[in-house]
Amino acid sequence: MSGAGARVGVGTRFRYDGETVEVVQMAATTAGNEVVLKDGRGRLLRLSLAELLFSDRAAVIPDGPGPSADDDVEIASVVLGQLGAAERAKLLERSEHVREVITGFRSGSSELAREGEPRQEYHPGLSREARYEAKAAELRVSLRTVKQWVADFRSHGEAGLAPKKGLARRSQVKADERWVETALEVMVEHTGESKPSRTMVIERTRARVIARFGADVVKLPSRATAFRLLEDLERQHPLFRLSTKRNRDIADRPDGAYGKLRPTRPGEYLVMDSTRLDVFAFDPLTLRWLQAELSVGMDWYTRCITGIRITPVSTKAVDVSAVLYQSFRPRPAGRDWPRHAVWPQHGIPRTVLVDVEAVEGPGFASPPLVPETLVVDHGKVYVSEHLTSVCRRLGLSVQPARLRTGRDKGPVERYFRTLREGLLQALPGYKGPDIHSRGENPEDDAFFFLDELEEIVREWTATVYHCRPHAGLVDPGLPGLRLSPAAMFEHGMARAGYIEVPGDRDLAFEFLRTEWRTIQHYGVEIGRRRYNGPALNPYRNAKSPHRGPAEGSWPFQVDPDDITRIYFRDPADRRWHPLLWEHAPSADMPLSEDALAFARKLAAAKYRYPDDRLAVADLLERWNLGLGTSIAERRMALRLSREQAGIELPETEGNADPVVSLPSVRKALGQEEGLSESAEAEPEPEAASEPGDDDDADLEDLPGAGEDDFYADALEDV
């Protein structure tokens, strides 16, 4: 069990109405899970588990110590945000020394061992005290200082080392690690190509090092030394001695046996990975086709997808944090989703991590889980200092997979293939898994925006993938029984006998982005938006005690997909408080930053003195008429579909295609019933406008006004 979670089962204690009670029985009913509580005087009380977890009258008493939102420890993003460039570099260098003391390797893993590692004085076979003394002697600091560094790193990750002072000295190596890493990178790139010569690899490495780091920045080894380094790298990645086919087989084979991780319950392992989608999409800003990348989080035991994020071109660290945030706080299900696709409470209330107004709808789009271990690859986005520090604080273990071994994340790789074969190949703009399967011009068929494509993937996952039996989901007691991810989740709860819920509902805010602003008499201003709330009263026009580049400013957590509110942690009571945007009442749904920027431009074209309230109200009124009157309006409507998740559609019958039957796909492709009849009955307001109309002239300056050659025809068909 992770430090951020608490087990809820028989024997769990709660503080209910000021008294300490204990769970003596749990029962599953048609209305949900119920528990029987026993107080100190032997009296019994029966109530729903959702009421017990959600009500302000009750609070769980964890079995052991763990992080809490009201403790004195500052969150990782705030600590790291106060560091300058030089201080951050010093922090990363010190963390390498601490990892070397703990594991014997500066990277923390034997899979990424550097030249000469592990060093003799830090060999894992030596005692911990001997390694402490060796590191203290190397850095010329006291033994107590080294022990304090290790304790802070184990508790809070890199963020725990930020307040420390002192310079760290780099260890002496035979060759610059940047040259060695670049040479290995060049060798890996030639795995699928014809065999190169050693001289060619050395020359390409030299050119790349100079282009990447600059001339005379990295010390280049001599020719003889470079040949010896390539000989050492040959053991890691064969390239010169064997045949090219043999080299490819060696590069693809795993380092150990299959099935290294064997989960026994839901939430034990959360696998996270990213992949390039085999379908082109439209950029909502430029209205041009581009490649999209999908990042997901999957519970290994149940194969349930807990988080989905589609980004243009490549994935960033903030996208990975957003996927993990969805595991703590699931997205609401679509209003038009079938009943079997909506996740029930499973003993957890709909709002566990945020206030009541944040989540509305029939249920969850994915199961809520608090993972114990994250299985990720070695990409920089998955090992960023912010993400690793938050995971350290919450007690989540980060376990990197083996290098170039996709089999370590086999279930999520199989999900990517199922997604391609079951959904993507039926969508316009599909380009195939490789160049030999590619059509002539698949980019010309790109139709969906990025946010629309994400909604389609999310809906298909909930309605088809989670409800389809999987060959890999087997109960050892009934090997012939095929289970779906949803059924496996129920099986895992019954097998484990408990569920794991967040010990503090506000811990998930630490995954959000931090913005530094001053608190004025009118509140806080972020992106020309003013936020206010009673929590700011003691700090108006007050200077922040935080130091660093943002000295004098206060930290606020911001969700880019919902700018109607931000979150502020009160230094006095250490609790989180939502701050509402002054024009939030004008929007009855979450609003993104792109939508607000477009609304301001529409209001400027219509009103002489526009403001945000008029802009939002006018934009929502136009959207209620349909998809909008322009391509830019349709783009913003699809952007908001990320939070609304469902689009109202008339019911259809006799549609056997699981992809076309998705409401979001039918809405975009124009395959809903009664569309032609309604088009004939109601005239199109924009088509009736005259060429000299003022509204048309104003809309010509909007984004995408002159780039609708193909897309305008597609929208006209819709």
XYZ file of C-alpha atoms in Angstrom:
718
model
C 0.000 0.000 0.000
C 1.347 3.438 -0.912
C 1.866 6.151 1.693
C -0.819 8.318 0.100
C -3.518 5.661 0.374
C -5.500 4.065 3.162
C -7.115 0.636 3.171
C -10.854 0.539 3.702
C -12.032 -2.837 4.935
C -12.818 -4.804 8.074
C -10.749 -3.350 10.890
C -10.342 0.123 9.383
C -10.948 2.927 11.870
C -12.760 6.202 11.179
C -13.410 9.373 13.123
C -17.188 9.824 12.817
C -19.002 12.699 14.584
C -16.070 13.092 16.961
C -15.982 9.418 17.963
C -13.624 6.655 16.860
C -15.459 3.848 15.092
C -14.267 0.614 13.464
C -15.536 -1.236 10.390
C -16.743 -4.681 11.442
C -18.580 -5.722 8.259
C -18.776 -4.767 4.568
C -21.648 -5.714 2.253
C -22.256 -5.145 -1.469
C -25.856 -4.202 -2.319
C -27.647 -2.990 -5.422
C -27.434 0.564 -4.098
C -23.673 0.323 -3.510
C -21.277 -0.863 -0.837
C -22.397 -0.572 2.785
C -20.475 -0.944 6.045
C -21.332 -1.682 9.651
C -19.523 0.510 12.201
C -18.912 -0.186 15.868
C -18.111 2.578 18.348
C -16.310 2.398 21.678
C -19.477 1.543 23.614
C -20.364 -1.396 21.358
C -23.161 0.304 19.433
C -23.552 -0.605 15.744
C -24.306 1.764 12.864
C -25.001 0.806 9.229
C -24.466 3.314 6.410
C -23.163 3.466 2.837
C -19.425 3.467 2.269
C -19.745 6.402 -0.135
C -21.357 8.491 2.618
C -18.647 7.456 5.057
C -15.826 8.463 2.698
C -17.434 11.610 1.298
C -19.172 13.187 4.281
C -17.405 15.914 6.232
C -18.579 14.170 9.414
C -16.154 11.264 8.856
C -12.418 10.965 8.295
C -10.298 7.842 7.782
C -7.582 7.063 10.328
C -4.595 5.639 8.392
C -2.795 2.611 9.782
C 0.605 4.262 9.469
C 2.262 7.617 8.829
C 1.895 9.231 5.436
C 1.771 12.576 3.645
C -1.089 14.954 4.236
C -2.109 18.158 2.524
C -1.929 20.125 5.804
C 1.613 19.170 6.791
C 4.526 21.594 6.792
C 6.241 20.090 3.742
C 6.119 22.311 0.657
C 4.986 20.684 -2.568
C 7.641 19.754 -5.116
C 6.635 22.194 -7.868
C 6.862 25.135 -5.436
C 10.258 24.081 -4.119
C 11.701 23.528 -7.593
C 10.130 26.734 -8.931
C 12.201 28.820 -6.501
C 15.486 27.571 -7.957
C 17.468 29.354 -10.618
C 19.357 27.678 -13.438
C 22.593 27.347 -11.470
C 20.819 26.104 -8.357
C 18.862 23.538 -10.338
C 22.067 22.208 -11.927
C 23.618 21.916 -8.474
C 20.525 20.074 -7.242
C 20.673 17.512 -10.059
C 24.385 16.941 -9.446
C 23.816 16.367 -5.746
C 20.985 13.906 -6.465
C 23.402 11.868 -8.609
C 25.781 11.585 -5.657
C 22.952 10.466 -3.386
C 21.817 7.811 -5.880
C 25.386 6.567 -6.111
C 25.523 6.153 -2.336
C 22.212 4.255 -2.281
C 22.535 2.032 -5.376
C 26.147 2.350 -6.504
C 25.124 4.060 -9.762
C 24.755 7.805 -10.366
C 21.670 7.167 -12.502
C 20.106 4.973 -9.830
C 19.853 1.916 -12.101
C 22.325 -0.665 -13.287
C 20.678 -0.524 -16.727
C 22.063 3.009 -17.194
C 25.499 2.376 -15.703
C 28.158 4.899 -16.742
C 31.797 4.278 -17.501
C 33.525 2.722 -14.490
C 30.375 2.149 -12.424
C 29.864 0.893 -9.842
C 33.022 2.369 -8.319
C 34.841 0.242 -5.793
C 34.045 2.436 -2.794
C 30.322 2.427 -3.700
C 29.867 -1.216 -4.656
C 26.406 -2.472 -3.581
C 28.101 -5.283 -1.672
C 29.701 -2.847 0.774
C 27.962 -1.757 3.946
C 25.886 1.385 3.874
C 28.049 3.047 6.522
C 31.164 2.468 4.407
C 29.529 4.092 1.395
C 28.460 7.039 3.542
C 32.023 7.548 4.714
C 33.401 7.261 1.170
C 30.987 9.862 -0.166
C 31.674 12.215 2.745
C 35.392 11.925 2.049
C 34.883 12.467 -1.687
C 32.746 15.598 -1.304
C 34.648 16.851 1.769
C 31.546 17.150 3.892
C 30.611 15.666 7.227
C 29.135 12.189 7.573
C 26.025 13.702 9.123
C 25.478 15.854 6.040
C 25.569 12.824 3.722
C 23.113 10.929 5.915
C 20.770 13.923 5.936
C 20.920 14.105 2.114
C 19.995 10.428 1.845
C 17.115 10.794 4.309
C 15.731 13.856 2.484
C 16.040 12.128 -0.892
C 14.239 9.009 0.299
C 11.376 11.117 1.683
C 10.928 13.802 -0.980
C 13.142 12.988 -3.976
C 15.127 15.744 -5.664
C 12.940 18.402 -4.045
C 14.179 17.330 -0.616
C 17.732 18.292 -1.572
C 16.847 21.841 -2.662
C 17.429 23.663 0.676
C 20.885 22.150 1.111
C 24.012 24.128 0.371
C 27.432 23.229 -0.910
C 28.993 22.474 -4.264
C 29.300 18.947 -5.573
C 32.413 17.839 -7.427
C 32.089 15.786 -10.555
C 33.734 12.395 -10.565
C 36.665 11.816 -12.900
C 35.958 9.585 -15.919
C 38.115 8.430 -18.805
C 35.859 9.989 -21.423
C 33.135 12.569 -21.413
C 29.802 10.888 -20.780
C 28.135 13.108 -23.384
C 30.409 11.724 -26.086
C 29.770 8.142 -24.921
C 25.989 8.649 -24.863
C 26.060 10.267 -28.307
C 28.165 7.413 -29.720
C 25.704 4.869 -28.332
C 22.870 6.903 -29.815
C 24.517 6.764 -33.260
C 25.031 3.012 -32.937
C 21.384 2.456 -31.985
C 20.244 4.420 -35.020
C 22.123 1.989 -37.289
C 20.368 -1.102 -35.866
C 17.961 -1.376 -38.789
C 20.398 -0.085 -41.418
C 23.400 -1.537 -43.220
C 26.480 -2.172 -41.118
C 28.645 0.994 -40.837
C 32.368 1.199 -40.139
C 33.803 2.281 -36.812
C 35.363 5.337 -38.439
C 31.967 6.432 -39.766
C 30.376 6.118 -36.309
C 33.220 8.119 -34.734
C 32.911 10.910 -37.325
C 29.111 11.115 -36.971
C 29.445 11.177 -33.193
C 31.963 13.997 -33.406
C 29.735 16.051 -35.712
C 26.648 15.491 -33.555
C 28.444 16.402 -30.334
C 29.653 19.662 -31.845
C 26.217 20.475 -33.271
C 24.410 19.641 -30.026
C 26.754 21.074 -27.382
C 28.931 23.467 -29.392
C 32.559 23.458 -30.449
C 35.221 22.910 -27.761
C 32.552 22.224 -25.131
C 32.894 18.440 -24.982
C 36.428 17.028 -24.928
C 36.744 14.635 -27.863
C 38.707 11.417 -27.271
C 41.642 10.450 -29.436
C 41.163 7.998 -32.286
C 42.639 5.103 -30.313
C 40.509 5.915 -27.256
C 37.397 6.226 -29.433
C 38.008 2.745 -30.868
C 38.342 1.327 -27.351
C 35.119 3.045 -26.289
C 33.297 1.602 -29.293
C 34.603 -1.812 -28.362
C 33.079 -1.405 -24.902
C 29.807 -0.171 -26.383
C 29.781 -3.211 -28.678
C 28.973 -5.348 -25.646
C 25.920 -3.213 -24.887
C 24.679 -2.887 -28.456
C 26.291 -5.230 -31.046
C 26.804 -3.496 -34.382
C 30.185 -4.266 -35.979
C 31.029 -7.953 -35.384
C 27.870 -9.925 -36.242
C 25.463 -9.793 -39.152
C 22.884 -7.036 -39.286
C 20.014 -9.495 -38.858
C 21.663 -10.990 -35.807
C 22.255 -7.534 -34.372
C 18.574 -6.697 -34.776
C 17.542 -9.908 -33.049
C 19.862 -9.190 -30.136
C 18.588 -5.637 -29.876
C 14.965 -6.815 -29.727
C 15.333 -9.690 -27.299
C 14.576 -9.169 -23.585
C 17.280 -9.226 -20.949
C 15.399 -11.697 -18.750
C 12.411 -13.986 -18.570
C 8.865 -12.879 -19.387
C 6.328 -12.128 -16.697
C 8.665 -10.473 -14.241
C 5.841 -8.453 -12.709
C 2.899 -10.490 -11.429
C 0.179 -8.207 -10.043
C -2.218 -9.666 -7.503
C -4.756 -6.851 -7.088
C -5.965 -3.638 -8.785
C -3.693 -0.648 -8.306
C -0.523 -2.615 -7.606
C 1.136 -1.628 -10.903
C 0.198 1.262 -13.189
C 1.867 1.041 -16.609
C 2.381 4.333 -18.455
C 3.548 4.645 -22.054
C 3.263 6.830 -25.153
C 3.006 5.929 -28.835
C 2.644 7.667 -32.176
C -0.910 7.233 -33.471
C -1.343 5.731 -36.935
C -3.844 8.405 -37.960
C -3.405 12.024 -38.950
C -5.289 14.754 -37.097
C -5.933 18.472 -37.487
C -4.109 21.054 -35.419
C -6.779 23.245 -33.723
C -4.565 26.335 -34.093
C -3.298 26.119 -37.694
C -6.010 23.843 -39.161
C -3.283 21.765 -40.812
C -2.742 18.029 -40.509
C -0.125 16.731 -38.090
C 0.923 13.584 -36.291
C -0.513 12.886 -32.853
C 0.944 11.027 -29.894
C -1.115 9.087 -27.353
C -0.161 8.716 -23.677
C -2.097 6.320 -21.461
C -2.026 4.838 -17.989
C -3.132 1.197 -17.563
C -3.747 -0.850 -14.446
C -1.730 -4.024 -15.013
C -4.018 -6.381 -13.093
C -7.311 -5.401 -14.757
C -6.030 -3.904 -18.072
C -8.285 -0.899 -17.346
C -7.226 2.415 -18.874
C -7.129 5.028 -16.097
C -5.869 8.029 -18.090
C -5.759 9.156 -21.740
C -3.988 12.147 -23.281
C -3.413 12.967 -26.987
C -0.848 15.660 -27.805
C 0.516 17.060 -31.067
C 3.886 15.732 -32.307
C 5.341 14.628 -28.946
C 4.504 14.175 -25.272
C 5.706 16.559 -22.567
C 6.157 16.078 -18.849
C 2.957 18.018 -18.112
C 1.000 15.516 -20.243
C 2.356 12.597 -18.229
C 1.348 14.348 -15.014
C -2.127 14.909 -16.481
C -2.485 11.167 -17.199
C -1.489 10.309 -13.632
C -3.849 13.033 -12.341
C -6.739 11.282 -14.108
C -5.975 8.117 -12.139
C -6.534 10.054 -8.914
C -9.450 12.087 -10.293
C -11.287 10.272 -13.124
C -13.032 12.215 -15.859
C -16.842 12.244 -15.828
C -18.572 9.891 -18.246
C -20.405 11.153 -21.298
C -24.087 11.895 -20.992
C -24.939 9.697 -23.992
C -22.710 6.760 -23.052
C -24.434 3.390 -22.588
C -24.973 2.249 -19.038
C -22.412 -0.556 -19.218
C -19.660 1.919 -20.174
C -20.108 4.116 -17.082
C -18.075 3.047 -14.071
C -20.055 2.787 -10.834
C -18.753 4.101 -7.564
C -17.129 0.814 -6.453
C -17.306 2.116 -2.907
C -15.615 5.403 -3.811
C -17.676 8.616 -4.067
C -17.722 10.478 -7.334
C -15.696 13.330 -5.873
C -12.789 12.113 -3.795
C -10.093 14.625 -4.625
C -11.811 17.959 -5.327
C -14.879 19.927 -4.334
C -18.397 18.806 -5.142
C -18.956 21.169 -8.064
C -15.958 19.835 -10.003
C -17.456 16.485 -11.092
C -20.990 16.102 -12.381
C -22.673 13.447 -14.493
C -23.791 9.838 -14.356
C -20.464 8.376 -13.226
C -16.799 7.974 -14.082
C -15.222 7.389 -17.496
C -12.492 5.214 -15.916
C -11.969 3.440 -12.590
C -10.454 5.488 -9.743
C -7.201 3.981 -8.483
C -4.303 4.976 -6.262
C -1.323 3.137 -7.779
C 1.454 1.689 -5.690
C 4.097 1.375 -8.438
C 4.473 3.191 -11.754
C 6.088 1.227 -14.585
C 7.544 3.681 -17.107
C 10.287 3.849 -19.689
C 13.451 5.944 -19.526
C 12.072 8.964 -21.401
C 12.769 12.354 -19.871
C 9.052 13.123 -19.616
C 8.586 10.147 -17.266
C 11.565 10.880 -14.985
C 11.194 14.655 -14.632
C 12.146 16.076 -11.258
C 8.595 17.335 -10.638
C 6.898 13.982 -11.276
C 9.477 11.910 -9.389
C 9.426 14.274 -6.414
C 5.629 14.154 -6.138
C 5.697 10.351 -6.404
C 8.308 10.172 -3.664
C 6.176 12.334 -1.385
C 3.012 10.319 -2.046
C 4.835 7.025 -1.562
C 4.470 5.922 -5.197
C 7.353 3.772 -6.428
C 8.665 4.539 -9.935
C 10.070 1.423 -11.620
C 11.680 2.017 -15.038
C 11.339 -0.723 -17.626
C 14.369 -2.241 -19.284
C 15.958 -0.339 -22.131
C 14.545 -1.060 -25.593
C 12.327 -3.820 -24.225
C 8.713 -3.241 -25.107
C 7.799 -6.627 -23.627
C 8.185 -5.167 -20.140
C 5.069 -3.128 -20.930
C 3.342 -5.839 -22.936
C -0.275 -5.114 -21.876
C -0.154 -1.453 -22.852
C 1.621 -2.288 -26.115
C -1.195 -4.742 -26.863
C -3.716 -1.995 -26.127
C -2.058 0.197 -28.743
C -2.405 -2.588 -31.304
C -6.042 -3.247 -30.349
C -6.752 0.461 -30.647
C -5.230 0.564 -34.130
C -7.046 -2.534 -35.373
C -10.362 -1.843 -33.675
C -10.725 1.922 -34.063
C -8.020 3.891 -35.872
C -8.102 1.954 -39.145
C -11.821 2.790 -39.486
C -11.196 6.556 -39.159
C -10.328 8.939 -42.031
C -6.654 9.860 -42.118
C -5.408 6.375 -41.176
C -1.841 5.868 -42.461
C -1.088 2.264 -41.437
C 1.424 0.806 -38.985
C 4.443 1.153 -41.300
C 5.513 2.649 -44.601
C 4.593 -0.491 -46.519
C 0.973 -0.199 -45.289
C 0.674 3.503 -46.024
C -1.827 4.866 -48.534
C -1.012 7.341 -51.281
C -2.076 10.527 -49.466
C -3.523 9.702 -46.034
C -2.842 13.228 -44.779
C -5.403 14.551 -47.266
C -8.090 12.528 -45.463
C -7.364 14.016 -42.024
C -10.707 15.050 -40.555
C -10.681 15.054 -36.750
C -9.204 17.683 -34.464
C -6.848 16.569 -31.690
C -9.423 17.041 -28.928
C -12.093 15.320 -30.994
C -9.768 12.384 -31.645
C -9.036 12.128 -27.907
C -12.748 12.037 -27.123
C -13.283 9.283 -29.714
C -10.460 7.189 -28.207
C -11.773 7.760 -24.679
C -15.321 6.787 -25.650
C -14.211 3.690 -27.595
C -12.097 2.584 -24.643
C -15.043 2.879 -22.246
C -17.740 1.375 -24.479
C -15.779 -1.348 -26.310
C -12.369 -2.078 -24.811
C -13.385 -2.211 -21.139
C -16.361 -4.473 -21.908
C -14.683 -6.919 -24.319
C -13.252 -10.206 -22.928
C -9.446 -10.423 -23.104
C -7.440 -13.576 -23.608
C -4.797 -12.321 -21.156
C -7.264 -11.852 -18.281
C -7.530 -15.264 -16.643
C -8.572 -16.407 -13.182
C -6.155 -19.176 -12.087
C -9.070 -20.981 -10.462
C -11.103 -20.904 -13.726
C -8.568 -20.853 -16.571
C -11.276 -21.295 -19.217
C -13.184 -18.165 -18.128
C -12.479 -15.064 -20.221
C -12.924 -11.792 -18.367
C -13.241 -8.210 -19.527
C -11.310 -5.401 -17.795
C -14.492 -4.260 -16.052
C -15.204 -7.791 -14.797
C -11.551 -8.203 -13.780
C -11.814 -5.063 -11.671
C -14.741 -6.569 -9.758
C -12.798 -9.843 -9.450
C -9.776 -8.021 -8.071
C -11.806 -6.218 -5.431
C -13.337 -9.494 -4.260
C -9.953 -11.233 -4.261
C -8.013 -8.520 -2.414
C -10.747 -7.897 0.142
C -10.121 -4.152 0.301
C -9.940 -1.061 -1.827
C -7.328 1.674 -1.712
C -8.507 5.266 -1.653
C -6.574 8.538 -1.337
C -5.798 9.289 2.278
C -6.229 12.999 1.542
C -8.472 14.266 -1.239
C -6.272 17.290 -1.949
C -3.020 15.439 -2.697
C -3.811 15.292 -6.422
C -3.383 19.065 -6.749
C 0.376 18.559 -6.539
C 0.335 17.149 -10.083
C -0.999 20.439 -11.548
C 1.086 23.246 -13.001
C 2.266 25.999 -10.626
C 1.857 29.675 -11.557
C 3.518 32.418 -9.484
C 1.515 35.636 -9.029
C 1.132 38.468 -6.533
C -2.104 38.876 -4.557
C -3.692 42.295 -5.135
C -6.685 43.903 -3.506
C -8.911 42.540 -6.290
C -7.478 39.020 -6.176
C -5.087 37.205 -8.516
C -4.634 37.803 -12.242
C -3.442 34.970 -14.522
C -3.623 35.359 -18.293
C -5.809 38.501 -18.033
C -8.258 36.556 -15.845
C -8.976 37.618 -12.275
C -9.601 35.038 -9.578
C -10.859 35.758 -6.095
C -12.052 34.016 -2.970
C -12.304 34.376 0.799
C -9.053 32.476 1.260
C -7.094 35.474 -0.092
C -8.351 37.937 2.533
C -5.371 37.605 4.935
C -2.825 37.925 2.110
C -4.057 40.800 -0.057
C -1.186 43.170 -0.973
C 1.110 41.010 1.184
C 4.564 39.888 0.104
C 5.176 36.162 -0.229
C 7.877 34.583 1.975
C 9.035 32.384 -0.925
C 12.496 32.996 -2.325
C 14.164 32.565 -5.692
C 13.276 33.983 -9.130
C 9.618 34.372 -8.046
C 10.422 36.230 -4.828
C 7.405 38.083 -3.476
C 4.918 35.992 -5.504
C 2.508 33.317 -4.320
C 2.111 29.848 -5.904
C -1.195 28.796 -7.472
C -2.061 25.440 -9.081
C -3.699 25.749 -12.529
C -5.550 23.174 -14.639
C -5.205 24.280 -18.320
C -8.357 22.365 -19.293
C -10.508 24.214 -16.744
C -9.601 27.886 -16.247
C -12.818 28.683 -14.388
C -10.979 28.047 -11.122
C -7.484 27.807 -9.665
C -6.310 26.392 -6.337
C -4.442 28.127 -3.519
C -2.804 26.503 -0.510
C -3.249 28.670 2.590
C 0.082 28.862 4.477
C -1.803 29.211 7.783
C -3.959 26.067 7.782
C -2.078 24.284 4.929
C -5.376 23.479 3.190
C -6.319 23.951 -0.474
C -8.978 26.484 -1.448
C -10.554 26.958 -4.916
C -10.513 30.485 -6.332
C -13.224 31.176 -8.912
C -12.798 33.282 -12.028
C -14.901 36.429 -11.858
C -16.766 35.442 -15.049
C -17.157 31.743 -14.200
C -20.954 32.032 -13.672
C -21.306 32.822 -17.394
C -20.064 29.325 -18.302
C -21.970 26.213 -17.243
C -19.047 23.976 -18.226
C -15.237 23.887 -17.905
C -13.556 26.426 -20.197
C -10.093 26.114 -21.760
C -7.614 28.885 -22.473
C -8.069 28.580 -26.256
C -11.829 28.944 -25.930
C -11.521 32.150 -23.931
C -9.053 33.672 -26.409
C -11.426 32.932 -29.290
C -14.402 34.285 -27.348
C -12.606 37.575 -26.796
C -12.029 37.963 -30.522
C -15.683 37.249 -31.301
C -16.787 39.810 -28.729
C -14.398 42.420 -30.129
C -15.988 41.942 -33.547
C -19.519 42.368 -32.172
C -19.329 44.826 -29.275
C -17.699 48.208 -29.036
C -16.637 47.714 -25.396
C -16.418 43.941 -24.855
C -15.443 42.157 -21.658
C -14.911 38.521 -20.692
C -18.455 38.087 -19.376
C -20.005 39.164 -22.689
C -17.455 37.138 -24.647
C -18.150 33.865 -22.829
C -21.920 34.309 -22.783
C -22.022 35.145 -26.500
C -19.793 32.219 -27.448
C -21.848 29.686 -25.464
C -25.049 31.038 -26.990
C -23.676 30.511 -30.487
C -22.501 26.994 -29.619
C -25.950 26.047 -28.370
C -27.212 26.539 -31.947
C -25.080 23.617 -33.177
C -21.462 23.214 -34.180
C -21.105 26.952 -34.797
C -20.925 29.151 -37.860
C -17.226 28.893 -38.631
C -14.362 26.409 -38.495
C -12.827 28.189 -35.522
C -16.066 27.916 -33.552
C -16.257 24.171 -34.290
C -12.670 23.814 -33.106
C -13.486 25.399 -29.759
C -16.644 23.301 -29.377
C -14.583 20.166 -29.840
C -12.048 21.446 -27.350
C -14.769 21.717 -24.726
C -15.840 18.162 -25.500
C -12.778 16.978 -23.551
C -14.517 17.977 -20.327
C -18.137 17.425 -21.339
C -17.247 14.039 -22.899
C -20.727 13.493 -24.392
C -22.542 15.056 -27.380
C -26.326 14.940 -27.576
C -27.492 12.667 -30.401
C -30.788 11.066 -31.402
C -30.985 7.317 -30.757
C -30.247 5.027 -33.715
C -31.058 1.387 -34.250
C -29.588 -1.349 -36.378
C -26.050 0.078 -36.481
C -23.700 -2.886 -36.088
C -20.397 -1.025 -36.599
C -18.928 -0.358 -33.115
C -16.830 2.541 -34.416
C -19.528 4.340 -36.406
C -21.996 3.813 -33.546
C -19.921 6.018 -31.239
C -21.835 9.283 -30.731
C -18.764 11.479 -31.227
C -17.862 9.733 -34.507
C -21.398 9.949 -35.887
C -21.576 13.607 -34.936
C -18.384 14.477 -36.786
C -19.035 12.258 -39.829
C -22.680 13.314 -40.185
C -24.080 9.767 -40.014
C -26.869 10.459 -37.499
C -30.458 9.846 -38.477
C -32.684 12.733 -39.378
C -29.827 15.021 -40.316
C -30.962 15.683 -43.866
C -34.574 16.267 -42.812
C -33.571 18.846 -40.230
C -31.298 20.535 -42.743
C -34.206 20.953 -45.159
C -36.637 22.107 -42.495
C -34.408 24.769 -40.949
C -32.523 27.307 -43.072
C -28.837 27.845 -42.414
C -28.329 31.318 -40.942
C -24.834 31.804 -42.341
C -25.787 30.687 -45.836
C -28.485 33.382 -45.922
C -26.062 36.176 -45.071
C -25.149 38.634 -47.772
C -21.539 38.981 -48.953
C -21.352 42.477 -47.559
C -22.675 41.594 -44.104
C -20.658 43.117 -41.260
C -20.494 39.876 -39.269
C -18.944 38.023 -42.209
C -16.412 40.777 -42.693
C -15.395 40.633 -39.037
C -15.090 36.840 -39.021
C -12.642 36.930 -41.918
C -9.895 37.945 -39.470
C -10.419 34.879 -37.270
C -7.907 31.972 -37.218
C -8.356 29.537 -40.089
C -10.490 31.921 -42.217
C -8.367 31.399 -45.336
C -7.389 27.759 -44.826
C -10.683 25.900 -45.329
C -10.282 24.506 -48.847
C -10.711 20.873 -47.805
C -12.196 21.232 -44.370
C -14.982 23.578 -45.432
C -16.218 20.932 -47.873
C -16.111 18.314 -45.116
C -18.100 20.543 -42.764
C -20.587 21.273 -45.522
C -21.191 17.522 -45.874
C -21.727 17.282 -42.117
